[in-house]
């Protein structure tokens, strides 16, 4: 005997009956005129409160000099103040000479790195990427929609590679990269990935560092956005990509990125990039044409507030104390609503900002639309794939951070109803 609550085991009459009762529940929610948003991974107001004290740490009466004696109010320090480089070097596991500090957004640094590569090439390029008839990037998917948007903007062709349980499908990546010199890069969110919450295994990191790339100026875009964003006391381990690249004899292969957007403020954080000294020197020269120096006061404020890795990790534990109950509620509600239905599966991440859910093939777009019509906004179906096209139309990204626990409870109930409605319609249509 199969599970009687599994939709796949139900006969047509049972499915019709369930459909009618779900429709009633759906109509009740529709009548409530709710407006709930689970679409973007934004910190909630309580999380922003955690860092408000930082704003008082730089006063006009203070010394506003950096460790090297430079005046943070004045021009200079194009790649950041030394103490900011030191902290980001520790966060990313590299040395200070391998780091550059930027403005408030790591996405800007990624965008600008690609923009410069298209116009001028990267360190070691024979010609600007943009001079080639086609430039391609490997996009492990599901992935981060804004990475894909950068590729679209620069007309970079995106090649989808599946995300497996421990990172991108490396057999596919190695085969592609070894044969095609127009493949210039790969997007990676290596820890608590957006949206799957996956952390790359040591083997995947090693293979990325070691693989043979036909393009000698191939780059890994290592977006370590969630590197200190744990939800449990037993954080995932990620091995160091820059060390692995050096050991493999490919020291210039990787650009690493991170920011304090989800440590302090998305609207007023500090971003950083890292790579080999050759990469950083090359990049610094180009950026020195664009600016005489970033906002060093904000860097100073961040260093005074976050201090060192120990303080940073205490601070992140306070974020986790706010976020964990939200993730737990989403997961327990999904389990109670859908756990035995046989029509959806989802990840249980140890960190990061998302729960990634897969429906039966062909059901995500309808479920997301039904949820929107009942007042629950989710990330658009398909957004987690290049060109907004999920080939199996099944991935839904849930962002639990911003809504309250009560709102999440309701939103997941609505979403679960919508997924069941879409699934029953599909199953009945197939009979
Ligand atoms: N990278 C990933 C994987 C993200 O999920 C996000 C935001 O959601 C960002 C980068 C944005 O980073 P920043 O605020 O530093 O531009």
Coordinates of C-alpha atoms and ligand atoms in Angstrom, one line a residue:
X1 CA 0.0 0.0 0.0
X2 CA 1.4 3.4 -1.0
X3 CA 1.0 6.5 1.2
X4 CA -2.6 7.6 0.9
X5 CA -1.8 11.3 1.3
X6 CA 0.6 11.1 -1.7
X7 CA -1.1 12.8 -4.6
X8 CA 0.5 10.4 -7.0
X9 CA -1.3 7.5 -5.4
X10 CA -4.8 9.1 -5.5
X11 CA -7.5 8.1 -7.9
X12 CA -9.3 10.8 -10.0
X13 CA -12.2 11.0 -7.6
X14 CA -9.9 11.6 -4.6
X15 CA -7.9 14.2 -6.5
X16 CA -11.1 16.1 -7.5
X17 CA -12.3 16.0 -3.9
X18 CA -9.0 17.4 -2.6
X19 CA -8.9 20.0 -5.4
X20 CA -12.4 21.3 -4.3
X21 CA -11.4 21.6 -0.7
X22 CA -8.1 23.3 -1.6
X23 CA -10.0 25.7 -3.8
X24 CA -12.1 26.7 -0.8
X25 CA -9.1 27.3 1.4
X26 CA -7.5 29.3 -1.5
X27 CA -10.6 31.5 -1.8
X28 CA -10.6 32.2 1.9
X29 CA -7.0 33.6 1.6
X30 CA -7.9 35.6 -1.5
X31 CA -10.7 37.3 0.5
X32 CA -8.2 38.4 3.1
X33 CA -6.5 40.8 0.7
X34 CA -3.1 40.0 2.1
X35 CA 0.2 41.5 0.9
X36 CA 3.1 39.3 1.8
X37 CA 6.5 39.3 0.2
X38 CA 8.9 36.4 0.1
X39 CA 10.6 37.5 -3.1
X40 CA 14.0 39.0 -2.1
X41 CA 16.7 38.0 0.4
X42 CA 16.5 41.2 2.4
X43 CA 17.5 41.5 6.0
X44 CA 14.5 42.4 8.2
X45 CA 14.4 45.6 10.4
X46 CA 15.4 43.7 13.5
X47 CA 18.6 42.6 11.7
X48 CA 19.4 46.1 10.7
X49 CA 19.0 47.2 14.3
X50 CA 21.9 44.9 15.2
X51 CA 24.3 47.3 13.5
X52 CA 22.8 50.7 14.2
X53 CA 25.3 51.4 16.9
X54 CA 28.0 51.4 14.2
X55 CA 26.6 54.7 13.0
X56 CA 27.8 56.4 16.2
X57 CA 31.3 55.1 16.0
X58 CA 32.7 57.8 13.8
X59 CA 32.3 61.3 15.3
X60 CA 33.7 64.6 14.1
X61 CA 35.8 64.8 17.3
X62 CA 37.5 61.4 16.7
X63 CA 40.8 60.8 15.0
X64 CA 39.8 59.8 11.5
X65 CA 43.1 58.5 10.5
X66 CA 43.6 54.9 9.3
X67 CA 46.3 52.6 10.6
X68 CA 48.8 53.9 8.1
X69 CA 48.2 57.4 9.3
X70 CA 46.3 58.5 6.2
X71 CA 43.3 60.9 6.7
X72 CA 40.1 59.0 5.9
X73 CA 38.4 62.4 5.1
X74 CA 40.8 63.0 2.3
X75 CA 41.6 61.6 -1.1
X76 CA 43.6 58.4 -1.4
X77 CA 43.5 54.7 -0.4
X78 CA 42.1 53.6 -3.7
X79 CA 42.1 49.9 -2.6
X80 CA 41.0 50.6 0.9
X81 CA 42.4 51.3 4.4
X82 CA 44.9 48.7 5.7
X83 CA 42.7 47.6 8.6
X84 CA 39.7 47.0 6.2
X85 CA 42.0 44.9 3.9
X86 CA 43.2 42.9 6.9
X87 CA 39.6 42.1 8.1
X88 CA 38.4 41.1 4.6
X89 CA 41.6 39.1 4.1
X90 CA 40.7 37.1 7.2
X91 CA 37.1 36.7 6.1
X92 CA 38.1 35.3 2.7
X93 CA 41.2 33.4 3.9
X94 CA 43.7 35.3 1.8
X95 CA 46.5 37.8 2.6
X96 CA 46.0 41.6 2.7
X97 CA 48.0 42.2 -0.5
X98 CA 45.4 40.0 -2.2
X99 CA 42.4 42.2 -1.3
X100 CA 40.8 45.4 -2.6
X101 CA 38.0 47.2 -0.8
X102 CA 35.2 48.7 -2.9
X103 CA 32.1 50.7 -2.3
X104 CA 29.0 49.2 -0.7
X105 CA 28.1 46.5 -3.3
X106 CA 30.0 43.4 -4.3
X107 CA 27.6 43.1 -7.2
X108 CA 29.0 46.4 -8.5
X109 CA 32.5 44.9 -8.2
X110 CA 31.5 41.8 -10.2
X111 CA 29.7 43.9 -12.8
X112 CA 32.7 46.2 -13.2
X113 CA 35.2 43.3 -13.3
X114 CA 33.2 41.8 -16.2
X115 CA 32.8 45.2 -17.9
X116 CA 36.6 45.8 -17.7
X117 CA 37.3 42.3 -19.0
X118 CA 35.0 43.0 -22.0
X119 CA 36.7 46.3 -22.7
X120 CA 40.4 45.5 -21.8
X121 CA 40.6 41.8 -21.0
X122 CA 41.9 40.5 -17.7
X123 CA 45.5 40.0 -16.5
X124 CA 47.1 37.6 -19.1
X125 CA 44.4 38.1 -21.8
X126 CA 45.6 38.3 -25.4
X127 CA 42.7 40.6 -26.3
X128 CA 39.6 42.2 -24.7
X129 CA 36.9 39.6 -24.2
X130 CA 34.5 41.9 -26.1
X131 CA 36.6 41.6 -29.3
X132 CA 35.7 37.9 -29.6
X133 CA 32.7 36.9 -31.7
X134 CA 31.2 35.2 -28.7
X135 CA 31.9 35.1 -25.0
X136 CA 30.3 32.4 -22.8
X137 CA 30.0 31.9 -19.1
X138 CA 29.0 28.7 -17.3
X139 CA 26.1 29.2 -15.1
X140 CA 25.5 26.5 -12.5
X141 CA 21.7 26.6 -12.0
X142 CA 19.5 27.2 -10.2
X143 CA 21.7 30.3 -9.4
X144 CA 21.6 34.0 -8.6
X145 CA 19.4 36.0 -11.0
X146 CA 21.6 39.1 -10.8
X147 CA 24.7 37.2 -12.0
X148 CA 22.7 36.1 -15.0
X149 CA 21.4 39.7 -15.6
X150 CA 25.1 40.9 -15.8
X151 CA 25.8 38.3 -18.5
X152 CA 22.6 39.3 -20.4
X153 CA 23.7 43.0 -20.2
X154 CA 27.1 42.2 -21.8
X155 CA 25.6 39.8 -24.3
X156 CA 27.6 36.9 -22.7
X157 CA 26.1 33.6 -23.7
X158 CA 25.1 31.5 -20.7
X159 CA 25.6 27.8 -20.5
X160 CA 23.5 26.0 -17.9
X161 CA 25.2 23.3 -15.8
X162 CA 23.3 21.5 -13.1
X163 CA 23.9 22.1 -9.4
X164 CA 24.4 18.8 -7.7
X165 CA 24.3 18.2 -3.9
X166 CA 28.0 19.3 -3.5
X167 CA 28.3 22.0 -6.2
X168 CA 28.2 22.3 -10.0
X169 CA 28.3 19.1 -12.1
X170 CA 32.0 19.1 -12.5
X171 CA 32.1 16.4 -15.2
X172 CA 30.0 18.8 -17.4
X173 CA 32.1 21.9 -16.4
X174 CA 35.4 20.2 -17.2
X175 CA 34.2 18.9 -20.5
X176 CA 32.9 22.3 -21.6
X177 CA 35.9 24.4 -20.4
X178 CA 38.5 22.1 -21.8
X179 CA 37.1 22.3 -25.3
X180 CA 35.8 25.9 -25.9
X181 CA 38.1 28.9 -25.5
X182 CA 35.2 31.3 -25.8
X183 CA 34.1 30.1 -22.3
X184 CA 35.7 32.8 -20.2
X185 CA 34.1 32.3 -16.8
X186 CA 31.9 30.5 -14.4
X187 CA 29.7 31.9 -11.7
X188 CA 30.0 30.3 -8.3
X189 CA 28.2 31.0 -5.0
X190 CA 30.3 28.4 -3.2
X191 CA 28.8 28.6 0.3
X192 CA 25.1 28.4 1.2
X193 CA 24.5 29.0 -2.5
X194 CA 21.7 31.2 -3.7
X195 CA 19.1 29.6 -3.9
X196 CA 20.0 25.9 -3.0
X197 CA 22.0 26.5 0.2
X198 CA 24.7 24.2 -1.1
X199 CA 28.3 24.4 0.0
X200 CA 30.9 23.2 -2.5
X201 CA 32.8 20.1 -1.5
X202 CA 36.6 20.0 -1.2
X203 CA 36.7 17.9 -4.4
X204 CA 34.6 20.4 -6.4
X205 CA 36.9 23.3 -5.2
X206 CA 39.9 21.2 -6.2
X207 CA 38.6 20.3 -9.6
X208 CA 37.7 23.9 -10.4
X209 CA 41.2 25.0 -9.5
X210 CA 42.9 22.1 -11.4
X211 CA 40.8 21.7 -14.5
X212 CA 42.2 22.4 -17.9
X213 CA 40.8 25.5 -19.4
X214 CA 41.2 26.1 -23.1
X215 CA 40.9 29.9 -22.6
X216 CA 44.2 30.9 -20.8
X217 CA 42.3 33.9 -19.3
X218 CA 39.4 31.8 -17.9
X219 CA 38.2 33.1 -14.6
X220 CA 36.1 31.7 -11.7
X221 CA 33.8 34.4 -10.3
X222 CA 33.7 33.2 -6.7
X223 CA 30.8 35.1 -5.0
X224 CA 31.3 34.2 -1.4
X225 CA 28.3 36.4 -0.4
X226 CA 27.2 34.0 2.5
X227 CA 30.6 33.0 3.8
X228 CA 29.9 33.9 7.5
X229 CA 26.1 33.6 7.3
X230 CA 25.6 30.4 9.3
X231 CA 22.2 29.2 10.7
X232 CA 23.6 26.5 12.9
X233 CA 26.5 25.9 15.4
X234 CA 28.0 23.5 13.0
X235 CA 28.8 25.6 9.9
X236 CA 29.6 24.1 6.5
X237 CA 33.2 24.0 5.6
X238 CA 34.4 25.5 2.4
X239 CA 38.0 25.0 1.2
X240 CA 40.1 27.9 0.0
X241 CA 39.8 28.4 -3.7
X242 CA 42.7 30.9 -4.0
X243 CA 45.1 28.4 -2.2
X244 CA 43.8 25.6 -4.4
X245 CA 44.4 27.6 -7.6
X246 CA 47.9 28.5 -6.5
X247 CA 48.6 24.8 -5.7
X248 CA 47.3 23.8 -9.0
X249 CA 49.5 26.2 -10.9
X250 CA 46.6 28.5 -11.8
X251 CA 47.1 31.3 -9.3
X252 CA 45.3 33.9 -11.5
X253 CA 42.2 31.8 -12.1
X254 CA 39.9 33.2 -9.5
X255 CA 38.2 36.5 -8.5
X256 CA 36.6 36.3 -5.0
X257 CA 33.9 38.7 -3.8
X258 CA 32.0 39.4 -0.6
X259 CA 30.4 42.3 1.3
X260 CA 28.9 43.3 4.6
X261 CA 25.5 43.8 3.0
X262 CA 24.0 41.1 5.2
X263 CA 26.4 41.6 8.1
X264 CA 25.7 45.3 8.7
X265 CA 23.6 47.2 6.1
X266 CA 22.7 46.4 2.5
X267 CA 22.3 50.1 1.9
X268 CA 25.6 51.2 3.5
X269 CA 28.0 48.2 3.7
X270 CA 31.5 47.6 2.5
X271 CA 32.4 45.2 -0.4
X272 CA 35.7 43.6 -1.2
X273 CA 37.3 41.5 -3.9
X274 CA 40.3 39.3 -3.7
X275 CA 42.6 37.4 -6.0
X276 CA 46.3 36.8 -6.8
X277 CA 48.6 39.8 -6.4
X278 CA 48.9 40.0 -10.2
X279 CA 45.1 40.2 -10.6
X280 CA 44.8 42.8 -7.8
X281 CA 47.6 44.9 -9.1
X282 CA 46.2 44.8 -12.6
X283 CA 42.7 45.7 -11.3
X284 CA 44.0 48.5 -9.0
X285 CA 45.7 50.3 -11.9
X286 CA 42.4 50.3 -13.8
X287 CA 40.3 51.4 -10.8
X288 CA 42.8 54.2 -10.0
X289 CA 41.6 55.8 -13.3
X290 CA 38.0 55.7 -12.1
X291 CA 38.4 57.0 -8.6
X292 CA 40.9 58.7 -6.3
X293 CA 39.5 56.7 -3.4
X294 CA 36.3 55.0 -2.0
X295 CA 34.4 56.0 1.1
X296 CA 37.0 55.3 3.8
X297 CA 34.9 56.7 6.6
X298 CA 32.5 53.8 6.1
X299 CA 35.4 51.4 6.1
X300 CA 36.6 52.9 9.4
X301 CA 33.2 52.7 11.0
X302 CA 32.9 49.0 10.0
X303 CA 36.3 48.1 11.4
X304 CA 35.5 49.9 14.7
X305 CA 32.2 48.0 14.9
X306 CA 33.2 44.5 13.6
X307 CA 36.7 44.6 15.1
X308 CA 38.0 41.1 14.2
X309 CA 36.8 37.6 13.2
X310 CA 35.7 36.8 16.8
X311 CA 33.5 39.8 17.1
X312 CA 32.2 39.3 13.6
X313 CA 31.2 35.7 14.4
X314 CA 29.4 36.9 17.7
X315 CA 27.6 39.5 15.5
X316 CA 26.5 36.8 13.0
X317 CA 25.2 34.6 15.8
X318 CA 22.8 37.5 16.6
X319 CA 21.7 37.5 13.0
X320 CA 21.2 33.7 13.1
X321 CA 19.1 34.0 16.3
X322 CA 16.7 36.2 14.3
X323 CA 16.8 34.1 11.1
X324 CA 16.8 30.6 12.4
X325 CA 13.2 30.6 13.8
X326 CA 12.1 32.0 10.4
X327 CA 13.8 29.2 8.5
X328 CA 12.5 26.6 11.0
X329 CA 9.0 27.9 10.6
X330 CA 9.2 27.7 6.8
X331 CA 10.6 24.2 6.9
X332 CA 8.1 22.9 9.5
X333 CA 5.2 24.4 7.6
X334 CA 6.4 22.9 4.3
X335 CA 6.7 19.6 6.0
X336 CA 3.2 19.7 7.5
X337 CA 1.5 20.9 4.3
X338 CA 3.5 19.1 1.7
X339 CA 5.7 16.5 3.4
X340 CA 3.6 13.5 2.5
X341 CA 2.2 14.8 -0.8
X342 CA 5.0 13.5 -3.0
X343 CA 4.9 16.6 -5.2
X344 CA 7.7 18.8 -3.9
X345 CA 11.1 18.6 -2.3
X346 CA 13.2 21.3 -0.7
X347 CA 16.6 22.0 0.8
X348 CA 17.3 22.4 4.5
X349 CA 20.2 24.9 4.4
X350 CA 22.8 25.4 7.2
X351 CA 23.2 29.0 6.3
X352 CA 22.5 31.7 3.7
X353 CA 19.2 33.4 2.8
X354 CA 17.1 30.9 0.9
X355 CA 15.0 27.8 0.8
X356 CA 14.9 26.3 -2.7
X357 CA 11.9 24.2 -3.5
X358 CA 11.2 22.0 -6.5
X359 CA 7.7 21.2 -7.6
X360 CA 6.6 18.5 -10.1
X361 CA 7.8 19.5 -13.6
X362 CA 5.8 22.2 -15.2
X363 CA 4.1 23.5 -12.0
X364 CA 6.3 26.3 -10.7
X365 CA 5.0 29.1 -12.9
X366 CA 1.3 28.3 -12.2
X367 CA 1.9 27.9 -8.4
X368 CA 3.8 31.3 -8.2
X369 CA 1.0 33.0 -10.2
X370 CA -1.7 31.5 -8.0
X371 CA 0.2 32.6 -4.9
X372 CA 0.5 36.2 -6.3
X373 CA -3.2 36.3 -7.0
X374 CA -3.8 35.4 -3.3
X375 CA -1.4 38.2 -2.2
X376 CA 1.9 36.3 -1.7
X377 CA 4.8 37.5 -3.8
X378 CA 7.6 35.1 -4.6
X379 CA 10.6 35.4 -6.8
X380 CA 9.4 35.0 -10.4
X381 CA 9.4 31.3 -11.4
X382 CA 12.4 30.8 -13.8
X383 CA 14.4 33.7 -12.3
X384 CA 16.9 31.2 -10.8
X385 CA 17.9 30.1 -14.4
X386 CA 19.7 32.0 -17.2
X387 CA 17.3 34.0 -19.4
X388 CA 14.5 33.4 -16.8
X389 CA 13.9 30.0 -18.3
X390 CA 13.7 27.0 -15.9
X391 CA 13.8 24.1 -18.4
X392 CA 11.7 21.9 -16.0
X393 CA 9.6 24.8 -14.7
X394 CA 9.9 23.5 -11.2
X395 CA 12.2 25.7 -9.0
X396 CA 10.7 28.2 -6.5
X397 CA 13.0 30.4 -4.4
X398 CA 11.7 31.2 -0.9
X399 CA 13.3 34.1 1.0
X400 CA 12.4 33.8 4.7
X401 CA 14.4 36.7 6.1
X402 CA 12.2 39.7 5.7
X403 CA 8.6 38.7 6.7
X404 CA 7.7 38.0 10.3
X405 CA 7.3 34.4 11.5
X406 CA 3.5 34.7 11.5
X407 CA 3.6 36.1 7.9
X408 CA 5.8 33.2 6.9
X409 CA 3.4 30.7 8.3
X410 CA 0.6 32.2 6.3
X411 CA 2.7 32.6 3.1
X412 CA 3.9 29.0 3.2
X413 CA 0.3 27.8 3.7
X414 CA -0.8 29.7 0.7
X415 CA 2.1 28.6 -1.4
X416 CA 1.5 24.9 -0.4
X417 CA -2.1 25.2 -1.4
X418 CA -1.1 26.7 -4.7
X419 CA 1.5 24.0 -5.4
X420 CA -1.1 21.3 -4.7
X421 CA -3.7 23.0 -7.0
X422 CA -1.1 23.2 -9.8
X423 CA 0.0 19.6 -9.2
X424 CA -3.6 18.2 -9.2
X425 CA -4.3 20.1 -12.4
X426 CA -1.2 18.5 -14.0
X427 CA -2.0 15.0 -12.7
X428 CA -5.6 15.2 -13.9
X429 CA -4.6 16.5 -17.3
X430 CA -2.2 13.6 -17.7
X431 CA -4.9 10.9 -17.0
Ligands
LIG1 N1 25.7 37.7 -4.3 C1 24.7 36.9 -4.0 C2 24.9 35.4 -4.2 C3 23.6 37.4 -3.4 O1 22.6 36.6 -3.1 C4 23.5 38.8 -3.2 C5 22.2 39.4 -2.7 O2 21.2 38.8 -2.5 C6 24.5 39.6 -3.6 C7 25.7 39.0 -4.2 C8 24.5 41.1 -3.5 O3 25.6 41.5 -2.8 P1 25.9 43.1 -2.6 O4 24.9 43.6 -1.7 O5 27.3 43.1 -1.9 O6 26.0 43.8 -3.9

